[in-house]
XYZ file of C-alpha atoms in Angstrom:
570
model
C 0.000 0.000 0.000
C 1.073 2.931 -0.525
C 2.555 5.994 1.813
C 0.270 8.966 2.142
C 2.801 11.206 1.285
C 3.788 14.440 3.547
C 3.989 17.821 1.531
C 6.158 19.592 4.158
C 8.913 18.797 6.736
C 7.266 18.793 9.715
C 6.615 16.586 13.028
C 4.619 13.763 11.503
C 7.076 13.714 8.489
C 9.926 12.725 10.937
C 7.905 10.404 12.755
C 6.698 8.849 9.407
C 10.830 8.784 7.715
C 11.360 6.722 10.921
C 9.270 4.268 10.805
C 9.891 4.064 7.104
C 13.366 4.284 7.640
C 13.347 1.319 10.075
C 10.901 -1.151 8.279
C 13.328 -0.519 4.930
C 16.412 -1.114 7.116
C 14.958 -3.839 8.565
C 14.086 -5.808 5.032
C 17.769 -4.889 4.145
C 19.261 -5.839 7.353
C 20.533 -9.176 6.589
C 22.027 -8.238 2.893
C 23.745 -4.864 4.290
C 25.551 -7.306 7.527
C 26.676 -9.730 4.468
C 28.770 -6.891 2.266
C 30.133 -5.239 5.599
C 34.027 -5.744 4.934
C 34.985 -2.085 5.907
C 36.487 -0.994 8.133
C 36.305 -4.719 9.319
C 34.534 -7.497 8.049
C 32.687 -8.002 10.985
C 29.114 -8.786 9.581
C 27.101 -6.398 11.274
C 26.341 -3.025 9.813
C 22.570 -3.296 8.821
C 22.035 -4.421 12.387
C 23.929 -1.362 14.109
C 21.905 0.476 11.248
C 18.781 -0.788 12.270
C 19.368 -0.353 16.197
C 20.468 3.463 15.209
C 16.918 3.973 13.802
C 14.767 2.107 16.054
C 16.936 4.376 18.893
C 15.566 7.315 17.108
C 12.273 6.132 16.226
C 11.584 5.166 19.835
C 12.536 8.528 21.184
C 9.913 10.285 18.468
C 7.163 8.163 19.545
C 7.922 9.140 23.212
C 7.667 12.909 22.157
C 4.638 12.290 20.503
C 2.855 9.829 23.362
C 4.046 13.197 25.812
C 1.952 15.062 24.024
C -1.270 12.670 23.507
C -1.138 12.324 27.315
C -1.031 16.476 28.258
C -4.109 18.527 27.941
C -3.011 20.473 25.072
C -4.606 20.076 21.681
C -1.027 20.511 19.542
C 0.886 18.339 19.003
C 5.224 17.914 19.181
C 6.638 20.876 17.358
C 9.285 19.894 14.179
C 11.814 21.034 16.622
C 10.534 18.755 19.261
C 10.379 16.135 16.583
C 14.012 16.165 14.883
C 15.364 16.877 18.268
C 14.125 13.689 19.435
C 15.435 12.050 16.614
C 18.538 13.198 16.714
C 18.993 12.378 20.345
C 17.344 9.148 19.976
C 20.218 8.038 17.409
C 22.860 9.367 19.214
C 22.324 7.548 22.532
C 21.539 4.529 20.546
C 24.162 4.501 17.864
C 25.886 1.219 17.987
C 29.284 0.551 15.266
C 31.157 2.799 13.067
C 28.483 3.710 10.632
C 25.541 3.707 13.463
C 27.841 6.152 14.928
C 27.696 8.521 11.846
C 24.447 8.095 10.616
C 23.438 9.324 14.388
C 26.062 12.428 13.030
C 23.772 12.762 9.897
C 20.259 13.299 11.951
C 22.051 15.017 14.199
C 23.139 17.584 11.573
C 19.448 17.555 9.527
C 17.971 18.253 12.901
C 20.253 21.093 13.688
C 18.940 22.760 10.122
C 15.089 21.611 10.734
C 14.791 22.803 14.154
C 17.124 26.202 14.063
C 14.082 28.563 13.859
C 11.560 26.744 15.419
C 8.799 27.160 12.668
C 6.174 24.566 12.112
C 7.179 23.070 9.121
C 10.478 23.061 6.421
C 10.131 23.074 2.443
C 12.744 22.435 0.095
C 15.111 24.600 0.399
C 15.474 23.737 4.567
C 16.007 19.821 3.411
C 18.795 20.534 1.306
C 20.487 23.182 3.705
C 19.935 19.863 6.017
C 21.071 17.542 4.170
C 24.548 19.757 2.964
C 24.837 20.785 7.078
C 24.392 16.851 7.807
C 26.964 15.471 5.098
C 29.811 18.199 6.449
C 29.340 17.520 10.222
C 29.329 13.663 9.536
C 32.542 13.925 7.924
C 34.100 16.700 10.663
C 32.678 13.821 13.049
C 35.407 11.281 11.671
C 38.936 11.749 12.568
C 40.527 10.282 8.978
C 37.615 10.372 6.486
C 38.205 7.755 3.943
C 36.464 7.791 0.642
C 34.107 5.448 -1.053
C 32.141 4.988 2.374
C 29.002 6.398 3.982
C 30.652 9.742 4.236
C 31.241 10.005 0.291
C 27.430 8.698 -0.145
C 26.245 11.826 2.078
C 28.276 14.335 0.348
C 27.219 13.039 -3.209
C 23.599 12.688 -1.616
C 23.754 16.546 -0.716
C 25.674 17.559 -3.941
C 22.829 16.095 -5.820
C 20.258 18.411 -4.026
C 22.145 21.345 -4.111
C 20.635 24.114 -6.307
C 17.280 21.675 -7.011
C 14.552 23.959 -6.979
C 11.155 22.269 -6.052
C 9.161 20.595 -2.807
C 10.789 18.353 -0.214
C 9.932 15.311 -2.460
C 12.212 16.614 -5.380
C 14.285 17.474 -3.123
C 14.889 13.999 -1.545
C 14.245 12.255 -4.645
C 17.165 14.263 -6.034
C 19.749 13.413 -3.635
C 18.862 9.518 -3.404
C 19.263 9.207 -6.886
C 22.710 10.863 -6.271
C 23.580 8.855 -3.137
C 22.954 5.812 -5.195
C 25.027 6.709 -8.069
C 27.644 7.682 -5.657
C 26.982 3.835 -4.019
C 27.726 1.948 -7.355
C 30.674 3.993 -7.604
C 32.368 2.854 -4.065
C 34.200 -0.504 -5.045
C 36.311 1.887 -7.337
C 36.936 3.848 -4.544
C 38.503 1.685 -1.702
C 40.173 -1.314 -2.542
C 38.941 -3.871 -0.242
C 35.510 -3.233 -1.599
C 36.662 -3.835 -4.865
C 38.203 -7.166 -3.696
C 35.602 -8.021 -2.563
C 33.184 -7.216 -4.990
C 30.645 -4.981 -3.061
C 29.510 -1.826 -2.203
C 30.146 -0.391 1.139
C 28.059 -1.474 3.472
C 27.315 1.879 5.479
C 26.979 3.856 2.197
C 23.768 0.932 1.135
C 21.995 1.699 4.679
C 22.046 5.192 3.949
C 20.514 4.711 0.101
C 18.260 2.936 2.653
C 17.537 5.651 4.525
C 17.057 8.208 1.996
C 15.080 5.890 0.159
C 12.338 6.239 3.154
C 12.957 10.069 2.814
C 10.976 9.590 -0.764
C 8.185 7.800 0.291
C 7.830 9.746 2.924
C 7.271 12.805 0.632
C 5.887 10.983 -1.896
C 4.493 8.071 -0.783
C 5.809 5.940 -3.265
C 8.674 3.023 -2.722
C 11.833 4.047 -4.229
C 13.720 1.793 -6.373
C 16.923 0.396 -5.828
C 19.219 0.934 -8.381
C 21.977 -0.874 -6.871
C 21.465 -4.705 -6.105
C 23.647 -7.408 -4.720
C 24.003 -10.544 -4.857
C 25.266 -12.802 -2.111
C 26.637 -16.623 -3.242
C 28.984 -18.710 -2.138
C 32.399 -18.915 -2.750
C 35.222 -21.249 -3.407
C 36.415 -20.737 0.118
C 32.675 -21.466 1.196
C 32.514 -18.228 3.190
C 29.466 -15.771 1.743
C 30.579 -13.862 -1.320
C 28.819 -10.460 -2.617
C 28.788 -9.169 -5.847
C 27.400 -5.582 -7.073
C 25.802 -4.642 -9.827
C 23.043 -2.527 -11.695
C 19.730 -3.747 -11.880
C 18.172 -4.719 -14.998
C 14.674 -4.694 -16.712
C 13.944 -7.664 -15.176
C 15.247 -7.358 -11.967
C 17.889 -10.509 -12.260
C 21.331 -9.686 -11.119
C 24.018 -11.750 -13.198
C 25.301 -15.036 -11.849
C 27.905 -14.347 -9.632
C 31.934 -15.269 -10.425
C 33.263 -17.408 -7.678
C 36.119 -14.868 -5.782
C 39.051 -15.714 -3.199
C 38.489 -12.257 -2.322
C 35.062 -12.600 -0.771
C 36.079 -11.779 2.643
C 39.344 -9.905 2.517
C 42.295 -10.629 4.706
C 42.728 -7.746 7.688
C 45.310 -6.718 10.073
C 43.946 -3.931 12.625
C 43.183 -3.402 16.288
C 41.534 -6.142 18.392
C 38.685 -4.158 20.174
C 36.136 -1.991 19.201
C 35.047 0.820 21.753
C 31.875 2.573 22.163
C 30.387 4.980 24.605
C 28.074 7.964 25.944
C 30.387 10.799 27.515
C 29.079 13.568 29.364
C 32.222 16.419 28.430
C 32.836 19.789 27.506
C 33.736 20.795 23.879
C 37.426 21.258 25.210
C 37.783 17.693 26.868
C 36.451 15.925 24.040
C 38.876 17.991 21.565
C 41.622 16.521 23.521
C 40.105 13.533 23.687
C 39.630 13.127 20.439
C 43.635 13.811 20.153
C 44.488 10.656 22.539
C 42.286 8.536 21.138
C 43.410 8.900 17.641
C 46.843 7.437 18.922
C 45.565 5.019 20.371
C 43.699 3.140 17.823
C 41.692 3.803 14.359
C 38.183 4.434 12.621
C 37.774 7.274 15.195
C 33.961 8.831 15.107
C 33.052 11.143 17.853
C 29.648 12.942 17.159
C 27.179 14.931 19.478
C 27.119 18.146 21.253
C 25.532 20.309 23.825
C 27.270 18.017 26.389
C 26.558 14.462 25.260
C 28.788 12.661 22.346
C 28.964 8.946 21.321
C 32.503 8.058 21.026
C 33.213 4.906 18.818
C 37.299 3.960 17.979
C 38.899 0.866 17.713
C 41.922 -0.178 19.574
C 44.516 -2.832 20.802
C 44.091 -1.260 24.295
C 40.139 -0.500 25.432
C 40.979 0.022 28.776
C 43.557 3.086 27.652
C 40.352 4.009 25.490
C 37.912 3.906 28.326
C 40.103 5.594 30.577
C 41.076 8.535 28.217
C 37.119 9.197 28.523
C 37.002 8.818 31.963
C 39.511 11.861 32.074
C 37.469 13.652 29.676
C 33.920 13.640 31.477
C 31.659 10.807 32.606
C 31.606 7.842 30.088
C 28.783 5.324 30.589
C 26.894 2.646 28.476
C 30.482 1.504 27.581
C 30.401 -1.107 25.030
C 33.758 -3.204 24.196
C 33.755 -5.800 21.813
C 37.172 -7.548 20.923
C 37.165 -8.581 17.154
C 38.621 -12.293 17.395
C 40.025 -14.781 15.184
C 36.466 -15.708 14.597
C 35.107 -12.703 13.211
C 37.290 -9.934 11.826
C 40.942 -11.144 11.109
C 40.256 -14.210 9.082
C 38.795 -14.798 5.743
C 35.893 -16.891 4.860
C 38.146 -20.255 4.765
C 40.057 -19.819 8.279
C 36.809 -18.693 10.196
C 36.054 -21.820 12.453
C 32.146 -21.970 13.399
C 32.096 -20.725 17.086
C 30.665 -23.601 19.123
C 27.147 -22.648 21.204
C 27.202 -22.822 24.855
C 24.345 -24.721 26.320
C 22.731 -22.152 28.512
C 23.270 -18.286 28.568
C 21.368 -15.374 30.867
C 21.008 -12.164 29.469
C 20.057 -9.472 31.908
C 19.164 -5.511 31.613
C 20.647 -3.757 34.561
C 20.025 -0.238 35.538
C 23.902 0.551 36.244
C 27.188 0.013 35.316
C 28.255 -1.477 39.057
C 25.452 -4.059 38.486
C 26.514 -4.858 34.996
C 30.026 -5.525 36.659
C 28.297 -7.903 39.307
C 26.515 -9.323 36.670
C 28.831 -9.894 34.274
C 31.326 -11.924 37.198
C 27.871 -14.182 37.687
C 28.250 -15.482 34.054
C 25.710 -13.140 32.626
C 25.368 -11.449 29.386
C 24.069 -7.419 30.298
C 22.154 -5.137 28.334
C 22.761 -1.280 29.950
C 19.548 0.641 30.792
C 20.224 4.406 31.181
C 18.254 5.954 33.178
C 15.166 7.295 31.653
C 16.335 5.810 28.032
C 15.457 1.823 28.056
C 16.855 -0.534 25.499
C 14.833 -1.227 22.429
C 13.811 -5.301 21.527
C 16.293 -5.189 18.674
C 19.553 -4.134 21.583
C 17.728 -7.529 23.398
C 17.902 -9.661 20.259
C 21.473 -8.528 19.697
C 22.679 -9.605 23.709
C 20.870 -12.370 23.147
C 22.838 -13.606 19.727
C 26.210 -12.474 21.654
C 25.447 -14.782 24.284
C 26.069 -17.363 22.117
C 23.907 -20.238 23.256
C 21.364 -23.058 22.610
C 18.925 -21.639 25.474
C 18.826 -18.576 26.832
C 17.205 -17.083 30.064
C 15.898 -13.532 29.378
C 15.952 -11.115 32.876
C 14.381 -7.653 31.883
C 14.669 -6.140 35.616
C 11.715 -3.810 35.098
C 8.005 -3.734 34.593
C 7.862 -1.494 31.590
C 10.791 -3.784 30.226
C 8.173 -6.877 29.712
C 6.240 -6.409 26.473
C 10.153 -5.422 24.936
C 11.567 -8.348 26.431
C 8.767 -11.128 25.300
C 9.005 -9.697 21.574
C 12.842 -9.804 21.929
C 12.255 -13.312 22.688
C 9.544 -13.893 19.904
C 11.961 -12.885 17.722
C 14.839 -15.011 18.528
C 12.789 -18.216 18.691
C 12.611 -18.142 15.401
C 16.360 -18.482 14.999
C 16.133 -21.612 16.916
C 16.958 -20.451 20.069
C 15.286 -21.460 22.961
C 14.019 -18.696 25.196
C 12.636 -18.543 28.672
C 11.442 -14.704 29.821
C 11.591 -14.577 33.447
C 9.122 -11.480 34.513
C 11.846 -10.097 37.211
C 10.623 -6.680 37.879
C 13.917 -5.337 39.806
C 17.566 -5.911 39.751
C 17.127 -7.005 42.873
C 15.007 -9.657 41.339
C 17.352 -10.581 38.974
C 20.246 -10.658 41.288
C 18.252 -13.418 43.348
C 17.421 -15.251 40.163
C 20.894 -15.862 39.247
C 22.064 -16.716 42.624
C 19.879 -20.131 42.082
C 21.149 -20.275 38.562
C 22.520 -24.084 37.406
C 23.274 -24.589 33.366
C 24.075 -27.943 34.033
C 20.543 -28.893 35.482
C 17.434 -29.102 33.119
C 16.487 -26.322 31.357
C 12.769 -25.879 32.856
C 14.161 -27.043 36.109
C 16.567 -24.247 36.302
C 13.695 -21.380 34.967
C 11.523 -22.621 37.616
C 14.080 -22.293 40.415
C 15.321 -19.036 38.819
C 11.818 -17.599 38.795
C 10.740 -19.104 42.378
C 13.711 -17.010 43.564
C 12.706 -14.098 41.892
C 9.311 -14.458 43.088
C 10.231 -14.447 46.030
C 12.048 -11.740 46.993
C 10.159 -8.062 47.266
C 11.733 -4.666 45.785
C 11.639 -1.474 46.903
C 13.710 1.491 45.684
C 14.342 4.903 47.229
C 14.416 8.028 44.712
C 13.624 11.385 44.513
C 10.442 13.178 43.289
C 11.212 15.250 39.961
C 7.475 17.374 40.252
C 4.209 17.331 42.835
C 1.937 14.551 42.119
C -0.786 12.632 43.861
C 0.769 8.836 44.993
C -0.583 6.103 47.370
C 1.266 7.686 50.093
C -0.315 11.272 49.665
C 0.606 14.277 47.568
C 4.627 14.652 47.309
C 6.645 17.653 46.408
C 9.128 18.021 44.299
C 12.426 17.019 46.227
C 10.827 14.701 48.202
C 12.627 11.609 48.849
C 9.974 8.365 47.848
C 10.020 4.934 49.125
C 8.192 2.834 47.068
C 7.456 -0.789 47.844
C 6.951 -3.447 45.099
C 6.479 -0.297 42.634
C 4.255 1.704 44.494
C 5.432 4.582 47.004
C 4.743 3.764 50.449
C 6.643 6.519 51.842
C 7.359 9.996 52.079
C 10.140 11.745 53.567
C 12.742 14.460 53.625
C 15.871 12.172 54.542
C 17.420 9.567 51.970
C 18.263 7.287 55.125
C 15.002 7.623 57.471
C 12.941 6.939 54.257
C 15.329 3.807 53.531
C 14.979 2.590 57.137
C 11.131 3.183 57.046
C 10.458 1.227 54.285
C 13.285 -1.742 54.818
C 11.138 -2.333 58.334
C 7.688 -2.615 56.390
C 9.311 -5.306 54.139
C 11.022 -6.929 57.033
C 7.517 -6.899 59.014
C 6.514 -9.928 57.217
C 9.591 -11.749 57.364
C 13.081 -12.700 55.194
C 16.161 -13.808 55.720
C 18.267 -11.816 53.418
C 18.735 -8.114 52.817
C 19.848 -6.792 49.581
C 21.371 -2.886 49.277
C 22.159 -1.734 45.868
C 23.953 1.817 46.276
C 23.758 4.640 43.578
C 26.373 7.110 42.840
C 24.693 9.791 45.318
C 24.773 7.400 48.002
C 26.882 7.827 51.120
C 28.255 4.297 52.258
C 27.375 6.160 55.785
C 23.471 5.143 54.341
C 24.452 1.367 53.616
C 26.232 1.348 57.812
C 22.990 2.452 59.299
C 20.826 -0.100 57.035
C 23.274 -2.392 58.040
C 22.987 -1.802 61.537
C 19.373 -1.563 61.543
C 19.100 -5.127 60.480
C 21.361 -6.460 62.736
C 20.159 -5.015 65.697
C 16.437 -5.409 65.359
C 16.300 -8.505 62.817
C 18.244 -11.603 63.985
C 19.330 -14.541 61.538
C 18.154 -12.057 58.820
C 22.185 -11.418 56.237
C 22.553 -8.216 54.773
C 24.890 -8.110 51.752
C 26.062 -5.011 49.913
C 26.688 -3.283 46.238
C 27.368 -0.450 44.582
C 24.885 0.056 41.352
C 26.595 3.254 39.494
C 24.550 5.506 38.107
C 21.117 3.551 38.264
C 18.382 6.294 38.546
C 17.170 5.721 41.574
C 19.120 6.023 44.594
C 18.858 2.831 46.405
C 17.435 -0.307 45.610
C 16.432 -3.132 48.071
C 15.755 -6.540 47.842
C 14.252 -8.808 50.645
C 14.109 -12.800 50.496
């Protein structure tokens, strides 16, 4: 069926080149992660592409749902729109050309939302898209031809001076972005080996693609195809070429080259950094000695800093000394993935049983991590879509798989996470655990060598068992259980609902660890935030062992989790 095409840039138009955007990169997901050779041959652009998108297209529908729940009869702004957008890819960005295609909204949105107005024409989409091609490419620290970089410029070349509505306006620069695509194998080497187009630079077409139908609401054509066959090494082998009247690609020549040989650093680095312009300028300095494929993008106080390296704890540390780095992501490119070419990759074997967690901080994801698990980061206020599930659930690497979303709202993402993996043969159990706590009582029962259901029944008996409570701070006045609280109020809330209101971040914590301990347990769990004096965690301590006998009290520090203090009885 066909898009109801939008005549201007506005709100809706964003929120509808999302969605397109996603559902396109989501049919081309599999094809863009087989031609991914560059920088490495690591097989999973069109997924980092797609996790980019759904970032952003989760953070528009938030702006939007904001809206449908106030009084108000307007709706989100284009500002409010594009801004979301923006941030949504940026905190979501995941890989090297994630990374900049969170630099490319970032830069349209900068253009769309500059004066506020209701709605852009033509000319504001191709000041965009010239203002998101140039910051894309400042973004990278050695920008390298025939990639996603030379598909944005020709992209914004292509619109330049086109005089007409936003839909001959993005019709103009797709068709350039995909001339520019055919063009890359003659551009960088390895692609050439190979026989493919860069991968990055085909998500983008992608993208731009959606920007059509969005203004015209009509599917664009692909005028760049490939092919994917096997070669004599028996690893996957792409080939590129135009597509013909009848939409058949020639047969493809068997090529040694399919996968090229690499040398280059063993880890790649991602994370969030809270830093000033100034820190992240000489960040971006230390960094590019460290390692290669250097991207740092953002602004205002937030970047996404992705750079591969032989050293990630030199990386991580140079961003520690920069600002506040969190949602740190290090992946280390072995023998089986990135160095080796379609003939010397050795099938990774599966591990029988895996558990994949969300945790609010990264002190938890540390804790969890030395219990065996496999942790998805939740940020506070910014939860992980299904498709950042799916992925920790593939890295996990195993037959069966037992999923711990640590938070209400986390369900519905967490059973269509599973859904989806099911149907990659992997079996799934979703274990409702509503708290870390939860979770961290779940995987103390944990056994992979006993029987799968056996082991998800224990795992969720213990998690059953054992009631939450957190202690946080109220951001406005509002009506709760408990009464009306101010803002600044410090809230206990008990199994999800606040029980408590006080002024003191210890009294509260003390009030509401006696109303769970009024009907009993035997263990005491204290999860710390960053705000949290350990002087807090002494006098909880000491109020259990001086009015609760038999009743163990054990200790951790959560990082920046949201709230300030979770607690966990059994």
């Amino acid at each position: 069926m066909a898009q109801v095409p939008q005549t201007f840039f506005d709100a809706l138009a964003v929120r509808t080149w999302c969605g397109l955007a996603l559902g396109t990169l989501g049919r081309a997901r599999e094809e863009i992660d087989a031609i991914n050779v560059y920088p490495v041959a690591d097989g999973d652009t069109g997924t980092n592409l797609y996790l980019t998108v759904e970032s952003a297209v989760a953070a528009v529908e938030a702006v939007f749902a904001g809206h449908a729940a106030g009084s108000g009869p307007d709706g989100p702004t284009l500002a409010d729109a594009a801004r979301a957008m923006a941030h949504g890819a940026l905190i979501g960005a995941r890989g090297n050309s994630g990374t900049i295609l969170a630099q490319l909204l970032r830069g349209m949105a900068q253009v769309l939302a500059d004066d506020d107005t209701a709605r852009a024409d033509g000319r504001d989409l191709r000041l965009a898209l010239r203002h998101a091609a140039d910051s894309a490419r400042r973004a990278v620290a050695h920008p390298v031809e025939g990639t996603v970089l030379t598909v944005a410029s020709a992209a914004a070349d292509a619109a330049d001076g086109v005089e007409g509505d936003c839909g001959t306006v993005a019709r103009a620069a797709y068709d350039g972005a995909r001339t520019a695509l055919a063009a890359t194998p003659g551009q960088l080497p390895v692609l050439e080996r190979a026989g493919v187009v860069d991968a990055g630079g085909r998500g983008l077409v992608a993208v731009l693609g959606a920007l059509v139908e969005t203004f015209t609401g009509e599917r664009a054509r692909e005028g760049v195809a490939v092919s994917v066959c096997t070669g004599p090494s028996g690893g996957p082998h792409a080939r590129v070429g135009p597509v013909p009247v009848d939409g058949v690609l020639d047969e493809c020549a068997d090529s040694a080259a399919a996968v090229p040989d690499q040398d280059g650093p063993a880890f790649e680095v991602i994370y969030l950094l809270e830093a000033q312009d100034r820190a992240v300028e000489r960040l971006r300095e230390r960094l590019d000695a460290l390692g290669d494929s250097l991207v740092v993008v953002g602004g205002d106080g937030l970047w996404n800093v992705h750079v591969h390296v032989d050293d990630a704890g030199a990386a991580v540390e140079a961003g520690i000394e920069a600002g506040r780095p969190h949602r740190i992501r290090i992946t280390h490119f072995g023998a089986d993935d990135v160095h080796a070419t379609g003939a010397e990759r050795p099938p990774r074997e599966r591990a029988q049983r895996a558990v994949v967690a969300v945790v609010p901080g990264e002190g938890l994801a540390g804790l969890y991590t030395e219990a065996g698990a496999t942790t998805v980061l939740a940020r506070p206020g910014e939860p992980p879509a299904s498709g950042e599930l799916v992925q920790a659930v593939r890295r996990a690497h195993a037959r069966e798989v037992v999923l711990l979303p640590n938070d209400a709202d986390l369900r519905h993402t967490a059973a269509a996470a599973a859904e989806q993996v099911r149907t990659e043969g992997i079996r799934v159990a979703l274990i409702p655990t509503r708290s870390a706590v939860q979770g961290i009582a779940a995987l103390a029962v944990h056994e992979p060598d006993r029987r799968f259901d056996e082991d998800v029944v224990s795992m969720t008996s213990a998690a059953g068992a054992t009631r939450y409570a957190e202690v946080t701070v109220a951001e406005r006045q509002s009506w709760t259980m408990a009464g009306i609280c101010q803002a600044g109020d410090v809230l206990g809330l008990i199994d999800g609902d606040v029980a408590v209101i006080g002024s003191d971040v210890a009294v509260t914590a003390e009030t509401v660890l006696d109303r769970m301990l009024s009907a009993g347990g035997e263990m005491v769990t204290l999860v710390l935030g960053d705000d949290v004096p350990d002087t807090v965690a002494d006098h909880l301590e000491g109020r259990v062992r001086e009015g609760y006998l038999a009743v163990d009290t054990v200790v951790y520090r959560g990082g920046r989790q949201g709230a300030l203090l979770l607690i966990g009885v059994e």
